[in-house]
PDB file of C-alpha atoms and ligand atoms in Angstrom:
ATOM      1  CA  MET A   1     -41.443   5.656  17.337  1.00 67.00           C
ATOM      2  CA  LEU A   2     -39.118   9.217  17.577  1.00 83.00           C
ATOM      3  CA  TYR A   3     -35.970   6.973  18.167  1.00 87.00           C
ATOM      4  CA  ASP A   4     -36.827   4.965  14.822  1.00 88.00           C
ATOM      5  CA  GLU A   5     -37.510   8.483  13.194  1.00 89.00           C
ATOM      6  CA  LEU A   6     -34.168   9.852  14.130  1.00 88.00           C
ATOM      7  CA  VAL A   7     -32.381   6.618  12.845  1.00 88.00           C
ATOM      8  CA  SER A   8     -33.726   6.674  10.216  1.00 89.00           C
ATOM      9  CA  GLU A   9     -33.241  10.242   9.614  1.00 87.00           C
ATOM     10  CA  TRP A  10     -29.346   9.731  10.583  1.00 86.00           C
ATOM     11  CA  LEU A  11     -29.190   6.778   7.926  1.00 85.00           C
ATOM     12  CA  ALA A  12     -30.277   9.092   5.294  1.00 86.00           C
ATOM     13  CA  TYR A  13     -27.547  11.776   6.447  1.00 84.00           C
ATOM     14  CA  ASN A  14     -24.841   9.282   6.356  1.00 80.00           C
ATOM     15  CA  LEU A  15     -25.914   7.915   3.141  1.00 80.00           C
ATOM     16  CA  GLU A  16     -25.546  11.229   1.661  1.00 81.00           C
ATOM     17  CA  HIS A  17     -22.411  12.401   3.174  1.00 82.00           C
ATOM     18  CA  ALA A  18     -20.965   9.042   2.777  1.00 83.00           C
ATOM     19  CA  VAL A  19     -18.838  10.364  -0.354  1.00 83.00           C
ATOM     20  CA  GLU A  20     -17.776  13.642   1.013  1.00 85.00           C
ATOM     21  CA  LEU A  21     -16.582  11.996   4.401  1.00 86.00           C
ATOM     22  CA  ASN A  22     -14.770   9.542   2.717  1.00 91.00           C
ATOM     23  CA  PHE A  23     -13.209  12.082   0.525  1.00 92.00           C
ATOM     24  CA  LEU A  24     -12.391  13.823   3.968  1.00 93.00           C
ATOM     25  CA  ILE A  25     -10.842  10.727   5.230  1.00 95.00           C
ATOM     26  CA  LEU A  26      -8.616  10.343   2.108  1.00 96.00           C
ATOM     27  CA  LEU A  27      -7.480  13.928   1.606  1.00 97.00           C
ATOM     28  CA  ASN A  28      -6.198  13.736   5.475  1.00 98.00           C
ATOM     29  CA  ALA A  29      -4.516  10.645   4.782  1.00 98.00           C
ATOM     30  CA  ILE A  30      -2.771  12.111   1.723  1.00 98.00           C
ATOM     31  CA  ASP A  31      -1.706  15.722   3.843  1.00 98.00           C
ATOM     32  CA  PHE A  32      -0.711  12.944   6.623  1.00 98.00           C
ATOM     33  CA  ALA A  33       1.650  10.726   4.378  1.00 98.00           C
ATOM     34  CA  ALA A  34       3.153  14.132   2.490  1.00 98.00           C
ATOM     35  CA  ILE A  35       3.967  15.820   5.755  1.00 98.00           C
ATOM     36  CA  LYS A  36       5.471  12.571   7.303  1.00 98.00           C
ATOM     37  CA  HIS A  37       7.487  11.671   4.044  1.00 97.00           C
ATOM     38  CA  GLU A  38       8.535  15.042   3.724  1.00 97.00           C
ATOM     39  CA  GLY A  39      12.417  15.669   2.433  1.00 96.00           C
ATOM     40  CA  GLN A  40      12.131  11.644   1.464  1.00 95.00           C
ATOM     41  CA  TYR A  41      12.813  11.259  -1.868  1.00 95.00           C
ATOM     42  CA  ARG A  42      12.745   7.913  -4.104  1.00 92.00           C
ATOM     43  CA  GLU A  43      15.551   5.621  -5.290  1.00 87.00           C
ATOM     44  CA  GLY A  44      16.979   6.608  -8.847  1.00 83.00           C
ATOM     45  CA  VAL A  45      17.724   9.089 -11.316  1.00 80.00           C
ATOM     46  CA  LEU A  46      14.595  11.604 -11.254  1.00 86.00           C
ATOM     47  CA  GLY A  47      14.699  12.434  -7.655  1.00 88.00           C
ATOM     48  CA  THR A  48      11.062  12.010  -6.891  1.00 92.00           C
ATOM     49  CA  PRO A  49       9.329  13.289  -3.744  1.00 95.00           C
ATOM     50  CA  TYR A  50       8.686   9.748  -1.435  1.00 96.00           C
ATOM     51  CA  VAL A  51       4.757  10.813  -1.416  1.00 97.00           C
ATOM     52  CA  ILE A  52       4.326  10.057  -4.992  1.00 97.00           C
ATOM     53  CA  HIS A  53       5.071   6.631  -4.103  1.00 97.00           C
ATOM     54  CA  PRO A  54       1.968   6.029  -1.632  1.00 98.00           C
ATOM     55  CA  LEU A  55      -0.352   8.192  -3.995  1.00 98.00           C
ATOM     56  CA  GLY A  56       0.321   6.147  -7.117  1.00 98.00           C
ATOM     57  CA  VAL A  57      -0.458   2.597  -5.239  1.00 98.00           C
ATOM     58  CA  VAL A  58      -3.770   4.090  -4.375  1.00 98.00           C
ATOM     59  CA  LYS A  59      -4.050   5.065  -8.034  1.00 98.00           C
ATOM     60  CA  SER A  60      -3.546   1.461  -9.160  1.00 98.00           C
ATOM     61  CA  LEU A  61      -5.605   0.016  -6.529  1.00 98.00           C
ATOM     62  CA  TRP A  62      -8.221   2.538  -7.351  1.00 97.00           C
ATOM     63  CA  PHE A  63      -7.641   2.255 -11.619  1.00 98.00           C
ATOM     64  CA  GLU A  64      -5.964  -1.343 -12.004  1.00 98.00           C
ATOM     65  CA  GLY A  65      -7.473  -3.168  -9.075  1.00 98.00           C
ATOM     66  CA  GLY A  66     -11.102  -1.371  -8.905  1.00 98.00           C
ATOM     67  CA  VAL A  67     -10.400  -1.219  -5.093  1.00 98.00           C
ATOM     68  CA  ARG A  68     -13.188   1.198  -3.749  1.00 95.00           C
ATOM     69  CA  GLU A  69     -13.041   0.188   0.164  1.00 95.00           C
ATOM     70  CA  VAL A  70     -11.846   3.852   1.731  1.00 96.00           C
ATOM     71  CA  SER A  71      -9.839   1.834   4.235  1.00 97.00           C
ATOM     72  CA  THR A  72      -8.000   0.177   2.049  1.00 98.00           C
ATOM     73  CA  LEU A  73      -7.090   3.080   0.115  1.00 98.00           C
ATOM     74  CA  THR A  74      -6.637   4.680   3.480  1.00 98.00           C
ATOM     75  CA  ALA A  75      -4.321   2.117   4.712  1.00 98.00           C
ATOM     76  CA  ALA A  76      -2.150   2.350   0.916  1.00 98.00           C
ATOM     77  CA  LEU A  77      -1.642   6.173   1.518  1.00 98.00           C
ATOM     78  CA  LEU A  78      -0.022   5.303   5.235  1.00 98.00           C
ATOM     79  CA  HIS A  79       1.448   1.907   4.426  1.00 98.00           C
ATOM     80  CA  ASP A  80       5.090   3.263   4.663  1.00 97.00           C
ATOM     81  CA  THR A  81       5.106   5.742   7.479  1.00 98.00           C
ATOM     82  CA  LEU A  82       5.749   3.318  10.333  1.00 97.00           C
ATOM     83  CA  GLU A  83       8.627   1.697   8.378  1.00 94.00           C
ATOM     84  CA  ASP A  84      10.032   4.855   7.250  1.00 94.00           C
ATOM     85  CA  THR A  85       9.236   7.873   9.160  1.00 96.00           C
ATOM     86  CA  GLN A  86       8.919   9.060  12.956  1.00 95.00           C
ATOM     87  CA  THR A  87       5.210   7.937  12.912  1.00 96.00           C
ATOM     88  CA  THR A  88       3.620   5.753  15.669  1.00 97.00           C
ATOM     89  CA  ALA A  89       0.767   3.001  15.197  1.00 97.00           C
ATOM     90  CA  ASP A  90      -0.940   4.994  18.213  1.00 98.00           C
ATOM     91  CA  GLU A  91      -0.796   8.554  15.634  1.00 97.00           C
ATOM     92  CA  ILE A  92      -2.399   6.289  12.934  1.00 98.00           C
ATOM     93  CA  GLU A  93      -5.104   4.979  15.223  1.00 97.00           C
ATOM     94  CA  ALA A  94      -6.161   8.479  16.849  1.00 97.00           C
ATOM     95  CA  CYS A  95      -6.316   9.533  12.894  1.00 96.00           C
ATOM     96  CA  PHE A  96      -7.471   7.599  11.060  1.00 96.00           C
ATOM     97  CA  GLY A  97      -8.817   4.427  13.887  1.00 96.00           C
ATOM     98  CA  TYR A  98      -8.257   1.169  14.596  1.00 97.00           C
ATOM     99  CA  ARG A  99      -8.175  -0.742  10.927  1.00 97.00           C
ATOM    100  CA  VAL A 100      -6.452   1.585   9.222  1.00 98.00           C
ATOM    101  CA  ARG A 101      -3.834   1.025  12.086  1.00 98.00           C
ATOM    102  CA  SER A 102      -3.986  -2.605  12.034  1.00 97.00           C
ATOM    103  CA  ILE A 103      -3.155  -2.992   8.071  1.00 98.00           C
ATOM    104  CA  VAL A 104      -0.569  -0.360   8.121  1.00 98.00           C
ATOM    105  CA  GLU A 105       1.167  -2.646  11.448  1.00 97.00           C
ATOM    106  CA  GLU A 106       0.807  -5.482   8.900  1.00 95.00           C
ATOM    107  CA  LEU A 107       2.747  -4.233   5.962  1.00 95.00           C
ATOM    108  CA  THR A 108       5.485  -2.697   8.314  1.00 93.00           C
ATOM    109  CA  ASP A 109       8.836  -5.280   8.229  1.00 86.00           C
ATOM    110  CA  ASP A 110      11.123  -5.420  11.410  1.00 82.00           C
ATOM    111  CA  SER A 111      13.581  -3.131  11.449  1.00 80.00           C
ATOM    112  CA  GLN A 112      15.711  -5.470  13.090  1.00 84.00           C
ATOM    113  CA  LEU A 113      15.828  -8.352  10.072  1.00 84.00           C
ATOM    114  CA  SER A 114      18.356  -8.028   7.726  1.00 83.00           C
ATOM    115  CA  SER A 115      16.883  -7.448   4.114  1.00 83.00           C
ATOM    116  CA  GLU A 116      17.072 -10.986   2.796  1.00 83.00           C
ATOM    117  CA  GLU A 117      15.023 -11.993   6.204  1.00 87.00           C
ATOM    118  CA  LYS A 118      12.738  -9.413   5.467  1.00 85.00           C
ATOM    119  CA  LYS A 119      12.123 -10.998   1.943  1.00 86.00           C
ATOM    120  CA  GLN A 120      11.921 -14.159   3.404  1.00 86.00           C
ATOM    121  CA  LYS A 121       9.342 -13.179   6.221  1.00 87.00           C
ATOM    122  CA  GLN A 122       7.037 -11.102   3.484  1.00 87.00           C
ATOM    123  CA  VAL A 123       6.521 -13.904   1.706  1.00 88.00           C
ATOM    124  CA  GLU A 124       5.766 -16.105   4.749  1.00 88.00           C
ATOM    125  CA  HIS A 125       3.114 -13.860   6.209  1.00 88.00           C
ATOM    126  CA  ALA A 126       1.815 -13.154   3.201  1.00 88.00           C
ATOM    127  CA  ARG A 127      -0.891 -15.897   2.748  1.00 86.00           C
ATOM    128  CA  HIS A 128      -1.480 -14.760   6.881  1.00 91.00           C
ATOM    129  CA  TYR A 129      -2.373 -10.865   5.736  1.00 95.00           C
ATOM    130  CA  SER A 130      -5.751  -9.181   5.651  1.00 97.00           C
ATOM    131  CA  ARG A 131      -7.522  -9.062   2.536  1.00 97.00           C
ATOM    132  CA  GLU A 132      -6.758  -5.346   2.636  1.00 98.00           C
ATOM    133  CA  ALA A 133      -3.187  -5.746   3.503  1.00 98.00           C
ATOM    134  CA  ARG A 134      -2.582  -8.327   0.668  1.00 97.00           C
ATOM    135  CA  LEU A 135      -4.137  -5.924  -1.944  1.00 98.00           C
ATOM    136  CA  ILE A 136      -1.905  -2.878  -0.567  1.00 98.00           C
ATOM    137  CA  LYS A 137       1.150  -5.601  -0.893  1.00 98.00           C
ATOM    138  CA  LEU A 138       0.302  -6.234  -4.816  1.00 98.00           C
ATOM    139  CA  ALA A 139       0.042  -2.558  -5.843  1.00 98.00           C
ATOM    140  CA  ASP A 140       2.815  -1.443  -4.067  1.00 98.00           C
ATOM    141  CA  ARG A 141       5.205  -3.822  -5.443  1.00 97.00           C
ATOM    142  CA  LEU A 142       3.803  -3.554  -8.856  1.00 98.00           C
ATOM    143  CA  TYR A 143       4.745   0.191  -8.237  1.00 97.00           C
ATOM    144  CA  ASN A 144       8.334  -0.892  -7.310  1.00 95.00           C
ATOM    145  CA  ILE A 145       9.018  -2.854 -10.103  1.00 95.00           C
ATOM    146  CA  ARG A 146       7.884  -0.796 -12.522  1.00 95.00           C
ATOM    147  CA  ASP A 147       9.844   2.118 -10.735  1.00 93.00           C
ATOM    148  CA  LEU A 148      12.913  -0.182 -11.456  1.00 91.00           C
ATOM    149  CA  LYS A 149      13.134   1.798 -14.537  1.00 87.00           C
ATOM    150  CA  ASN A 150      14.175   5.011 -12.770  1.00 85.00           C
ATOM    151  CA  LEU A 151      17.230   3.128 -11.553  1.00 85.00           C
ATOM    152  CA  ASN A 152      20.721   3.646 -13.380  1.00 81.00           C
ATOM    153  CA  PRO A 153      21.465   0.606 -15.630  1.00 78.00           C
ATOM    154  CA  SER A 154      24.242  -0.771 -13.268  1.00 78.00           C
ATOM    155  CA  GLU A 155      21.526  -0.780 -10.095  1.00 79.00           C
ATOM    156  CA  ARG A 156      19.332  -2.697 -12.264  1.00 77.00           C
ATOM    157  CA  LEU A 157      21.489  -5.261 -12.920  1.00 74.00           C
ATOM    158  CA  ALA A 158      21.597  -6.175  -9.209  1.00 77.00           C
ATOM    159  CA  CYS A 159      17.370  -6.475  -8.998  1.00 87.00           C
ATOM    160  CA  ARG A 160      17.236  -9.932 -10.356  1.00 88.00           C
ATOM    161  CA  SER A 161      17.153 -11.364  -7.170  1.00 89.00           C
ATOM    162  CA  TYR A 162      14.176  -8.515  -6.044  1.00 92.00           C
ATOM    163  CA  LEU A 163      12.610  -9.770  -9.401  1.00 94.00           C
ATOM    164  CA  GLN A 164      12.427 -13.431  -8.221  1.00 94.00           C
ATOM    165  CA  TRP A 165      11.353 -12.443  -4.335  1.00 94.00           C
ATOM    166  CA  SER A 166       8.829 -10.767  -5.756  1.00 96.00           C
ATOM    167  CA  LEU A 167       7.675 -13.394  -8.260  1.00 96.00           C
ATOM    168  CA  LYS A 168       7.446 -15.700  -4.666  1.00 96.00           C
ATOM    169  CA  LEU A 169       5.526 -12.988  -3.033  1.00 96.00           C
ATOM    170  CA  LEU A 170       2.962 -12.823  -6.070  1.00 97.00           C
ATOM    171  CA  ASN A 171       2.532 -16.942  -5.682  1.00 96.00           C
ATOM    172  CA  ALA A 172       1.626 -16.132  -1.601  1.00 96.00           C
ATOM    173  CA  LEU A 173      -0.758 -13.345  -2.716  1.00 97.00           C
ATOM    174  CA  ARG A 174      -2.566 -15.248  -5.494  1.00 97.00           C
ATOM    175  CA  GLY A 175      -6.315 -15.308  -5.011  1.00 96.00           C
ATOM    176  CA  THR A 176      -6.725 -11.922  -3.780  1.00 97.00           C
ATOM    177  CA  ASN A 177      -7.391  -9.202  -6.909  1.00 98.00           C
ATOM    178  CA  ALA A 178      -6.833 -11.194 -10.748  1.00 98.00           C
ATOM    179  CA  ALA A 179      -6.089  -7.924 -12.188  1.00 98.00           C
ATOM    180  CA  LEU A 180      -3.449  -6.598 -10.173  1.00 98.00           C
ATOM    181  CA  GLU A 181      -1.941 -10.045 -10.111  1.00 98.00           C
ATOM    182  CA  ALA A 182      -1.545 -10.211 -13.746  1.00 98.00           C
ATOM    183  CA  LEU A 183      -0.313  -6.825 -14.264  1.00 98.00           C
ATOM    184  CA  LEU A 184       2.600  -7.922 -11.792  1.00 98.00           C
ATOM    185  CA  GLU A 185       3.159 -11.474 -13.016  1.00 98.00           C
ATOM    186  CA  ALA A 186       3.629  -9.612 -16.788  1.00 98.00           C
ATOM    187  CA  GLU A 187       5.601  -6.942 -15.067  1.00 97.00           C
ATOM    188  CA  ILE A 188       8.006  -8.777 -13.094  1.00 96.00           C
ATOM    189  CA  LEU A 189       8.487 -11.999 -16.277  1.00 96.00           C
ATOM    190  CA  VAL A 190       9.383  -8.797 -18.769  1.00 94.00           C
ATOM    191  CA  GLN A 191      11.872  -7.155 -16.271  1.00 92.00           C
ATOM    192  CA  LEU A 192      13.334 -10.698 -15.715  1.00 91.00           C
ATOM    193  CA  ALA A 193      13.449 -11.433 -18.987  1.00 91.00           C
ATOM    194  CA  GLU A 194      15.709  -8.337 -19.968  1.00 86.00           C
ATOM    195  CA  ASN A 195      17.673  -8.470 -16.933  1.00 78.00           C
ATOM    196  CA  HIS A 196      20.459 -11.186 -17.479  1.00 67.00           C
TER     197      HIS A 196
HETATM  198 ZN1   ZN B 201       5.556   0.720  -0.433  1.00 69.32          ZN
END
């Protein structure tokens, strides 16, 4: 009896504080990403601090994809830390748990591969990604394609192959999130039409 009462009290406490806990986890992940990407900037004419990118991916997941699951949003904030910073997978696990670690690992390209090989592997692997990794990949690519507008005109001309690879990636990710897929497809097609 006492045990049952304790369990129900604990469950009630968790329900009451879940929003607060999720907020703290996300705030920690924002702080972690901002520190890890410190001194890095996005390509393009604006000189945007790199951390604006993972923040934008999370915004897109939340507002455009309707994604609310905290492990997906946390992994989205960290999705480039293994690939582009000194962060280790163990560090992510220690701070955010095993699930977030494994999603970020799925999204990390093998640094030994050439950029063409990376694109090929991303398309091949996309079908086998977890649902969380597929959601993040869609929002990540949507952000990156929108961001091409900030390149200078000669760099943009070189992006045709990236746009074509993105269509292949999108096709491999279909069935994940209709809203994000439609936005990504429209953005790729508009830019392919402009870029020839
Ligand atoms: Zn990214």
